[in-house]
């Protein structure tokens, strides 16, 4: 009989922590999970779920406008921010309870409060001490604010989901996932949006063509994108504190009602007591773990955004299942970060799986590249100027498809299927042998015949 209170003590009830805890309990472990804020973590509360709901809301003006070309006459549309936020909050509360029930039904003990690790086997929750054979850190990440004068006048993505009202004007700072998603939502809901990015290409970690194409499409929708635009300072207007004056390093100035920082996220390890254990961390605060998600302290493990590998919910879920199976079911599997598909819910959506052209060229040398861009059938009548972009990257020697990339409506829904094909090492010949579904956008992926 173990002398510890628990076999697994998970800190953080987000996607990864909840999944690992439930699976560990199903394998027979005695599990506790500590959470100081909300069940479901970033994804459920201030990330994927509310973002996608708000993205749906922001699509309606395009739909109303598209409808005219199909013969519809609609009355004047009106949008109520408070209704959207209240409905979104109600859905999140429902999900919080779903998580609570899932944990309880699995036999996981939920401990509410701030957890601090005291030593390799002891955790304190607001002064109450618990011992555990294993400790799992799954505390996720937090938005990072750039250090500049007046940055306290800016908001983060966490704040965005709690805004009392839709701002008339917003400046979104950043060029990554969150920046393009929030800029698209605000723009779709009727806010005048400027997107300021310090670099020259949006989504710069993805295939270069995606960022270029997305910038064109977002610009068509009315977003003012400023490249090489590095913020210098923010101040409040002396007469009206709700107005922000933003100065760029180039000396350009902009007046806006809201500055939203989407300038990256960092591991949430402060105040966790890691200094009490000697657990090693990266310079950015992320917990250092090996292939088994084990830190340099044998009983302390970490998964999800707090280890700073790929900050995506499905990745954290997979990591959680691997840790639980290794610790409590004798499994030996490790995590593969190859061919992780991902989607950005900008308007239009971006989705991708596999290698970028630049990365593929480095590894494989000679490639065949297939690209197409076109007006989807729907927009032949809708009057919308929105276009779709698709790209395939093929290894010339083996004919294997190395990357599938898309910008366009429902790109995430389409790329998910192609992610399976890439997992199976599909070749271009097998893509070509696949019958298309007509008329769809996705059929273009199996009908591109001429390499560039
Ligand atoms: P990203 O890493 O995607 O983008 C951060 C952006 O902020 C980059 O454009 C970066 O510029 C810029 N930046 C960083 N520091 C500064 C600074 N000091 N001043 C100005 N700009 C700065 O981070 P996000 O916060 O957007 O998202 C974090 C992660 O969360 C993503 O990488 C993704 O893994 C996950 N996520 C996933 C989503 C999805 O699945 N749809 C949605 C949202 C987030 P530069 O490029 O020059 O470094």
XYZ file of C-alpha atoms and ligand atoms in Angstrom:
500
model
C 0.000 0.000 0.000
C 1.412 3.390 -1.041
C 2.240 5.788 1.751
C 1.292 8.736 -0.443
C -2.162 10.352 -0.400
C -2.382 9.994 -4.207
C -0.636 8.226 -7.072
C -0.972 11.267 -9.316
C -1.431 14.895 -8.343
C -2.166 17.052 -11.388
C -1.800 20.803 -11.174
C -4.002 22.557 -13.703
C -7.402 21.351 -14.959
C -7.012 22.401 -18.595
C -7.203 20.112 -21.611
C -3.990 18.179 -20.887
C -4.342 17.952 -17.108
C -7.939 16.738 -17.189
C -7.219 14.154 -19.885
C -4.148 12.770 -18.073
C -6.033 12.637 -14.751
C -9.074 10.860 -16.157
C -6.990 8.284 -17.992
C -4.766 7.715 -14.940
C -7.882 7.146 -12.795
C -9.255 4.720 -15.381
C -5.989 2.763 -15.087
C -6.658 2.474 -11.352
C -4.511 5.328 -10.015
C -5.716 7.476 -7.093
C -5.776 10.935 -8.655
C -6.281 14.505 -7.483
C -6.389 17.582 -9.683
C -5.864 21.140 -8.439
C -7.295 24.178 -10.186
C -7.288 27.771 -9.004
C -9.396 29.371 -11.719
C -11.699 27.486 -14.051
C -12.134 23.911 -15.253
C -11.188 23.424 -18.897
C -8.286 25.867 -18.880
C -7.422 28.247 -21.706
C -9.160 26.257 -24.459
C -12.578 26.222 -22.841
C -12.521 29.581 -21.088
C -10.358 32.067 -22.982
C -9.208 30.257 -26.097
C -10.432 27.816 -28.728
C -14.088 27.569 -27.705
C -15.083 31.204 -27.102
C -12.905 32.259 -30.053
C -14.647 29.874 -32.440
C -18.101 30.893 -31.182
C -17.205 34.529 -31.734
C -15.762 33.707 -35.147
C -19.153 32.222 -36.088
C -20.801 35.443 -34.921
C -18.421 37.508 -37.017
C -19.169 35.524 -40.194
C -22.822 36.563 -40.369
C -22.325 39.954 -42.065
C -20.578 38.166 -44.968
C -23.420 35.639 -45.091
C -26.050 38.411 -45.133
C -24.206 40.124 -47.941
C -23.652 36.880 -49.902
C -27.363 36.039 -49.609
C -28.370 38.917 -51.898
C -26.730 37.315 -54.927
C -28.907 34.256 -54.307
C -32.104 36.262 -54.418
C -32.612 37.082 -50.768
C -33.677 40.477 -49.549
C -32.951 40.927 -45.869
C -33.969 43.599 -43.424
C -31.429 45.725 -41.622
C -29.229 43.535 -39.413
C -28.315 44.615 -35.887
C -25.700 43.073 -33.634
C -25.803 42.976 -29.831
C -22.429 42.290 -28.190
C -23.952 41.659 -24.761
C -26.178 38.866 -26.116
C -23.214 37.185 -27.771
C -21.087 37.416 -24.618
C -23.906 36.199 -22.360
C -24.639 33.217 -24.635
C -20.944 32.430 -24.954
C -20.543 32.593 -21.149
C -23.519 30.291 -20.658
C -21.979 27.710 -22.990
C -18.644 27.961 -21.171
C -20.351 27.427 -17.805
C -21.993 24.346 -19.281
C -18.609 23.070 -20.433
C -17.059 23.815 -17.013
C -19.710 21.533 -15.510
C -19.116 18.871 -18.171
C -15.450 18.848 -17.141
C -16.386 18.664 -13.451
C -18.662 15.688 -14.115
C -16.082 13.920 -16.286
C -13.510 14.212 -13.492
C -15.925 13.169 -10.759
C -17.284 10.234 -12.748
C -13.705 9.046 -13.300
C -13.078 9.192 -9.561
C -10.646 12.128 -9.718
C -10.713 14.342 -6.611
C -10.996 18.037 -7.538
C -9.182 20.441 -5.216
C -9.925 24.102 -5.771
C -7.190 26.591 -4.896
C -3.637 27.616 -5.653
C -1.207 24.700 -5.719
C 2.389 25.092 -4.718
C 4.924 22.288 -4.955
C 6.867 21.982 -1.688
C 9.107 19.046 -2.590
C 9.298 16.147 -5.044
C 6.182 14.516 -3.555
C 4.323 17.234 -1.641
C 1.865 19.868 -2.846
C 0.208 22.547 -0.757
C -3.203 23.909 -1.711
C -3.727 27.133 0.165
C -1.962 25.599 3.187
C -3.446 22.072 3.014
C -0.690 19.481 2.371
C -1.029 16.470 0.056
C 1.542 13.878 -0.912
C 1.670 12.047 -4.206
C 3.846 9.423 -5.897
C 3.812 11.529 -9.091
C 3.137 15.221 -9.688
C 2.003 16.408 -13.119
C 2.389 20.083 -14.006
C -0.242 21.074 -16.568
C -0.600 24.757 -15.791
C -0.663 25.986 -19.385
C 0.379 29.422 -20.535
C -0.429 33.099 -20.203
C -0.409 36.003 -22.660
C 2.885 37.904 -22.880
C 2.769 41.699 -22.961
C 5.633 43.534 -24.646
C 7.493 45.934 -22.401
C 6.768 49.417 -23.659
C 5.647 52.663 -22.054
C 1.897 52.545 -21.454
C 1.551 48.797 -22.118
C -0.847 48.681 -19.134
C -3.385 50.450 -21.402
C -3.369 47.422 -23.698
C -5.524 44.306 -23.356
C -4.723 40.630 -23.810
C -6.788 37.895 -25.436
C -8.042 36.994 -21.919
C -9.429 40.543 -21.581
C -10.929 40.454 -25.081
C -13.403 37.732 -24.094
C -14.646 39.863 -21.193
C -15.017 43.238 -22.934
C -18.210 45.044 -21.918
C -18.753 46.461 -25.356
C -17.490 46.063 -28.891
C -14.957 48.847 -29.483
C -15.513 51.106 -32.500
C -11.818 50.989 -33.363
C -9.126 48.492 -32.364
C -5.422 48.125 -32.921
C -4.321 44.482 -32.766
C -0.615 44.026 -32.233
C 1.059 40.807 -33.482
C 1.110 38.638 -36.579
C 0.520 35.126 -35.197
C -2.517 32.938 -34.552
C -4.255 35.097 -31.984
C -3.612 38.384 -33.774
C -5.185 37.336 -37.063
C -8.064 35.525 -35.365
C -9.043 38.409 -33.082
C -8.539 40.998 -35.841
C -10.904 38.960 -38.050
C -13.543 38.637 -35.338
C -13.475 42.339 -34.519
C -13.592 43.267 -38.198
C -16.479 40.902 -38.907
C -18.482 42.358 -36.027
C -18.109 45.862 -37.407
C -15.110 47.281 -35.572
C -12.568 49.330 -37.542
C -9.406 47.225 -37.223
C -5.735 47.964 -37.698
C -3.353 45.019 -37.425
C 0.195 46.074 -36.596
C 2.886 43.465 -37.078
C 6.585 44.062 -36.500
C 7.609 41.662 -39.303
C 6.795 41.401 -42.971
C 4.730 38.207 -43.191
C 1.741 37.049 -41.147
C 1.848 33.553 -39.606
C 5.559 33.475 -40.241
C 6.053 29.966 -38.838
C 3.781 28.553 -41.559
C 4.386 28.183 -45.290
C 5.243 31.651 -46.606
C 2.481 31.643 -49.231
C -0.203 31.320 -46.538
C 0.656 34.544 -44.738
C 0.925 36.492 -47.989
C -2.430 35.222 -49.260
C -4.138 35.717 -45.903
C -2.927 39.325 -45.703
C -4.462 40.011 -49.126
C -7.787 38.498 -48.116
C -7.908 40.247 -44.733
C -7.110 43.539 -46.441
C -9.990 42.970 -48.894
C -12.284 42.579 -45.897
C -11.267 46.015 -44.677
C -8.518 45.338 -42.127
C -5.682 47.829 -42.317
C -2.501 45.750 -41.994
C 0.693 47.571 -41.088
C 3.921 45.617 -41.594
C 7.240 46.469 -39.933
C 5.134 48.341 -37.407
C 6.761 48.149 -33.992
C 4.903 49.878 -31.168
C 6.844 52.454 -29.197
C 4.343 53.682 -26.592
C 0.670 53.913 -25.679
C -0.938 56.769 -23.813
C -4.481 57.735 -22.907
C -6.012 60.826 -24.421
C -5.887 63.639 -21.838
C -9.518 64.612 -22.444
C -11.073 61.177 -22.988
C -9.376 58.250 -21.235
C -11.186 55.746 -23.408
C -9.158 56.926 -26.409
C -5.637 55.530 -26.761
C -2.827 57.252 -28.642
C -0.357 54.741 -30.063
C 3.074 55.763 -31.267
C 5.179 53.481 -33.449
C 8.973 53.366 -33.562
C 8.685 54.881 -37.048
C 7.064 57.918 -35.297
C 3.716 57.174 -36.964
C 0.790 57.636 -34.561
C -2.670 56.117 -34.440
C -5.709 56.914 -32.328
C -7.821 53.947 -31.285
C -10.332 52.787 -28.652
C -8.638 49.521 -27.810
C -5.120 48.106 -28.092
C -5.068 44.330 -28.090
C -1.765 42.558 -27.601
C -1.472 39.188 -29.318
C 2.258 39.049 -28.863
C 2.780 35.456 -27.809
C 2.265 33.418 -24.674
C 4.584 32.080 -21.978
C 4.557 29.077 -19.660
C 2.543 29.566 -16.490
C 5.126 28.489 -13.908
C 5.376 31.506 -11.620
C 4.298 30.859 -8.059
C 4.281 27.080 -8.565
C 7.134 26.480 -6.147
C 9.391 24.856 -8.737
C 12.359 26.452 -6.998
C 11.629 24.119 -4.044
C 12.285 21.078 -6.213
C 15.207 21.945 -8.493
C 13.071 21.223 -11.575
C 14.961 22.649 -14.535
C 13.294 25.243 -16.729
C 14.029 26.808 -20.115
C 14.985 30.500 -20.223
C 11.348 31.370 -21.074
C 10.049 29.659 -17.925
C 8.816 26.469 -19.624
C 9.406 23.214 -17.751
C 12.191 21.101 -19.276
C 11.056 17.528 -19.857
C 12.410 14.476 -21.679
C 10.594 12.369 -24.283
C 8.526 10.831 -21.477
C 7.436 14.270 -20.175
C 9.545 13.659 -17.086
C 11.500 16.571 -15.595
C 14.951 16.146 -14.078
C 13.116 15.259 -10.821
C 11.886 11.689 -11.376
C 8.466 12.166 -9.744
C 7.624 15.471 -11.466
C 6.213 15.499 -14.989
C 4.811 18.212 -17.243
C 2.648 18.378 -20.383
C 0.855 20.926 -22.551
C 1.640 24.600 -23.062
C 3.774 24.682 -19.906
C 6.434 22.599 -21.720
C 6.365 24.931 -24.731
C 6.465 22.408 -27.581
C 3.328 22.808 -29.688
C 0.691 24.890 -27.920
C -2.433 23.178 -29.249
C -5.245 21.498 -27.319
C -5.160 18.210 -29.256
C -1.390 18.011 -28.659
C -1.881 18.500 -24.895
C -4.598 15.813 -24.934
C -2.280 13.363 -26.685
C 0.572 14.185 -24.285
C -1.767 13.665 -21.314
C -2.842 10.236 -22.533
C 0.769 9.209 -23.144
C 1.860 10.234 -19.638
C -1.084 8.465 -17.983
C -0.492 5.286 -19.989
C 3.251 5.304 -19.278
C 2.883 5.893 -15.542
C -0.082 3.646 -14.832
C -0.572 1.200 -17.709
C 2.952 0.105 -18.554
C 2.825 1.700 -22.026
C 6.013 2.720 -23.802
C 4.637 5.001 -26.537
C 6.191 8.427 -27.060
C 4.673 11.504 -28.636
C 5.234 12.280 -32.308
C 5.177 15.955 -33.214
C 5.383 15.146 -36.915
C 2.498 16.101 -39.168
C 0.438 17.846 -36.487
C -2.378 19.537 -38.407
C -3.458 22.977 -37.321
C -5.996 25.626 -38.305
C -6.118 29.349 -37.743
C -9.663 30.674 -37.519
C -8.938 33.949 -39.209
C -11.370 35.065 -41.910
C -10.732 33.285 -44.193
C -9.462 30.229 -42.282
C -5.951 28.903 -42.728
C -5.074 25.244 -42.217
C -1.996 23.202 -42.730
C -0.409 19.811 -42.166
C 3.135 18.714 -42.825
C 6.152 20.687 -43.930
C 6.409 24.201 -45.261
C 8.084 24.543 -48.658
C 11.206 26.024 -47.037
C 11.516 23.228 -44.456
C 10.826 20.527 -47.034
C 13.469 21.938 -49.367
C 16.047 21.842 -46.589
C 15.344 18.204 -45.768
C 14.415 16.696 -49.136
C 16.065 18.978 -51.722
C 14.138 18.469 -54.950
C 10.407 19.056 -54.598
C 7.364 19.326 -56.816
C 5.120 22.197 -55.799
C 1.455 22.396 -56.786
C -0.448 25.616 -56.158
C -3.814 26.935 -57.107
C -5.982 29.889 -56.221
C -9.503 30.416 -57.419
C -12.920 31.907 -56.764
C -15.101 29.260 -55.104
C -18.389 28.400 -56.809
C -20.414 30.064 -54.048
C -18.874 33.423 -54.820
C -19.762 33.303 -58.518
C -23.217 34.433 -57.341
C -22.539 35.998 -53.952
C -20.539 38.877 -55.362
C -17.847 38.365 -52.733
C -14.293 38.735 -53.949
C -12.986 36.086 -51.528
C -10.578 33.593 -53.075
C -9.140 30.268 -51.970
C -5.505 29.184 -51.968
C -4.220 25.596 -51.931
C -0.720 24.166 -52.048
C 0.796 20.703 -52.112
C 4.452 19.967 -51.477
C 5.725 16.682 -52.873
C 9.090 14.961 -52.470
C 10.288 14.462 -56.059
C 12.272 11.306 -55.257
C 9.628 9.298 -53.375
C 6.459 11.061 -54.634
C 5.363 11.419 -50.970
C 3.171 14.398 -50.159
C 5.058 16.364 -47.511
C 2.750 19.313 -46.936
C -0.864 20.304 -47.578
C -1.762 23.956 -47.048
C -4.917 25.969 -47.535
C -6.430 29.405 -47.027
C -10.195 29.464 -47.459
C -13.547 28.791 -45.861
C -13.597 25.704 -43.608
C -9.904 25.021 -44.285
C -9.638 23.241 -40.924
C -12.473 20.866 -41.802
C -10.785 20.029 -45.102
C -7.207 19.656 -43.879
C -8.207 17.284 -41.034
C -8.889 14.557 -43.622
C -5.653 15.206 -45.480
C -3.804 14.878 -42.149
C -4.873 11.221 -42.126
C -3.518 10.819 -45.660
C -0.160 12.278 -44.588
C -0.058 9.989 -41.537
C -0.367 7.130 -44.036
C 2.537 8.573 -46.080
C 0.280 9.161 -49.076
C 1.963 9.776 -52.406
C 0.968 12.294 -55.055
C -0.004 9.340 -57.279
C -2.480 8.271 -54.566
C -3.858 11.825 -54.360
C -4.261 11.715 -58.160
C -5.996 8.335 -57.993
C -8.521 9.698 -55.484
C -11.854 10.681 -56.992
C -12.882 14.234 -56.198
C -16.216 15.237 -54.679
C -17.845 17.651 -57.072
C -18.475 20.515 -56.766
C -16.348 21.248 -53.694
C -13.265 23.314 -53.003
C -11.504 20.284 -51.517
C -11.582 18.381 -54.826
C -8.846 20.717 -56.074
C -6.431 18.897 -53.762
C -6.863 15.718 -55.828
C -7.013 17.368 -59.237
C -3.860 19.520 -59.273
C -1.816 17.941 -62.053
C 0.866 20.416 -63.129
C 3.795 21.138 -60.863
C 5.127 24.669 -60.922
P 2.261 33.354 -31.931
O 3.577 32.819 -31.551
O 1.443 32.644 -32.951
O 2.438 34.844 -32.440
C 3.004 35.828 -31.633
C 3.145 37.076 -32.463
O 3.516 38.151 -31.606
C 4.203 36.951 -33.537
O 3.718 37.550 -34.706
C 5.371 37.727 -32.951
O 6.168 38.356 -33.885
C 4.643 38.802 -32.167
N 5.435 39.335 -31.067
C 6.051 38.655 -30.091
N 6.663 39.497 -29.235
C 6.424 40.741 -29.682
C 6.795 42.038 -29.245
N 7.527 42.210 -28.165
N 6.362 43.086 -29.971
C 5.615 42.914 -31.074
N 5.234 41.719 -31.537
C 5.639 40.648 -30.849
O 1.507 33.538 -30.553
P -0.018 33.756 -30.204
O 0.008 34.487 -28.912
O -0.776 34.313 -31.336
O -0.503 32.280 -29.951
C 0.209 31.438 -29.050
C 0.056 30.004 -29.448
O -1.227 29.559 -29.083
C 0.151 29.753 -30.939
O 1.480 29.621 -31.354
C -0.634 28.476 -31.087
O 0.197 27.389 -30.820
C -1.690 28.604 -30.011
N -2.970 29.068 -30.594
C -3.637 28.219 -31.420
C -4.811 28.610 -32.008
C -5.512 27.669 -32.938
O -5.273 26.469 -32.881
N -6.371 28.158 -33.823
C -5.402 29.912 -31.769
C -4.615 30.738 -30.887
C -3.450 30.315 -30.329
P 7.339 37.574 -34.655
O 6.663 36.737 -35.672
O 8.150 38.684 -35.239
O 8.070 36.797 -33.615
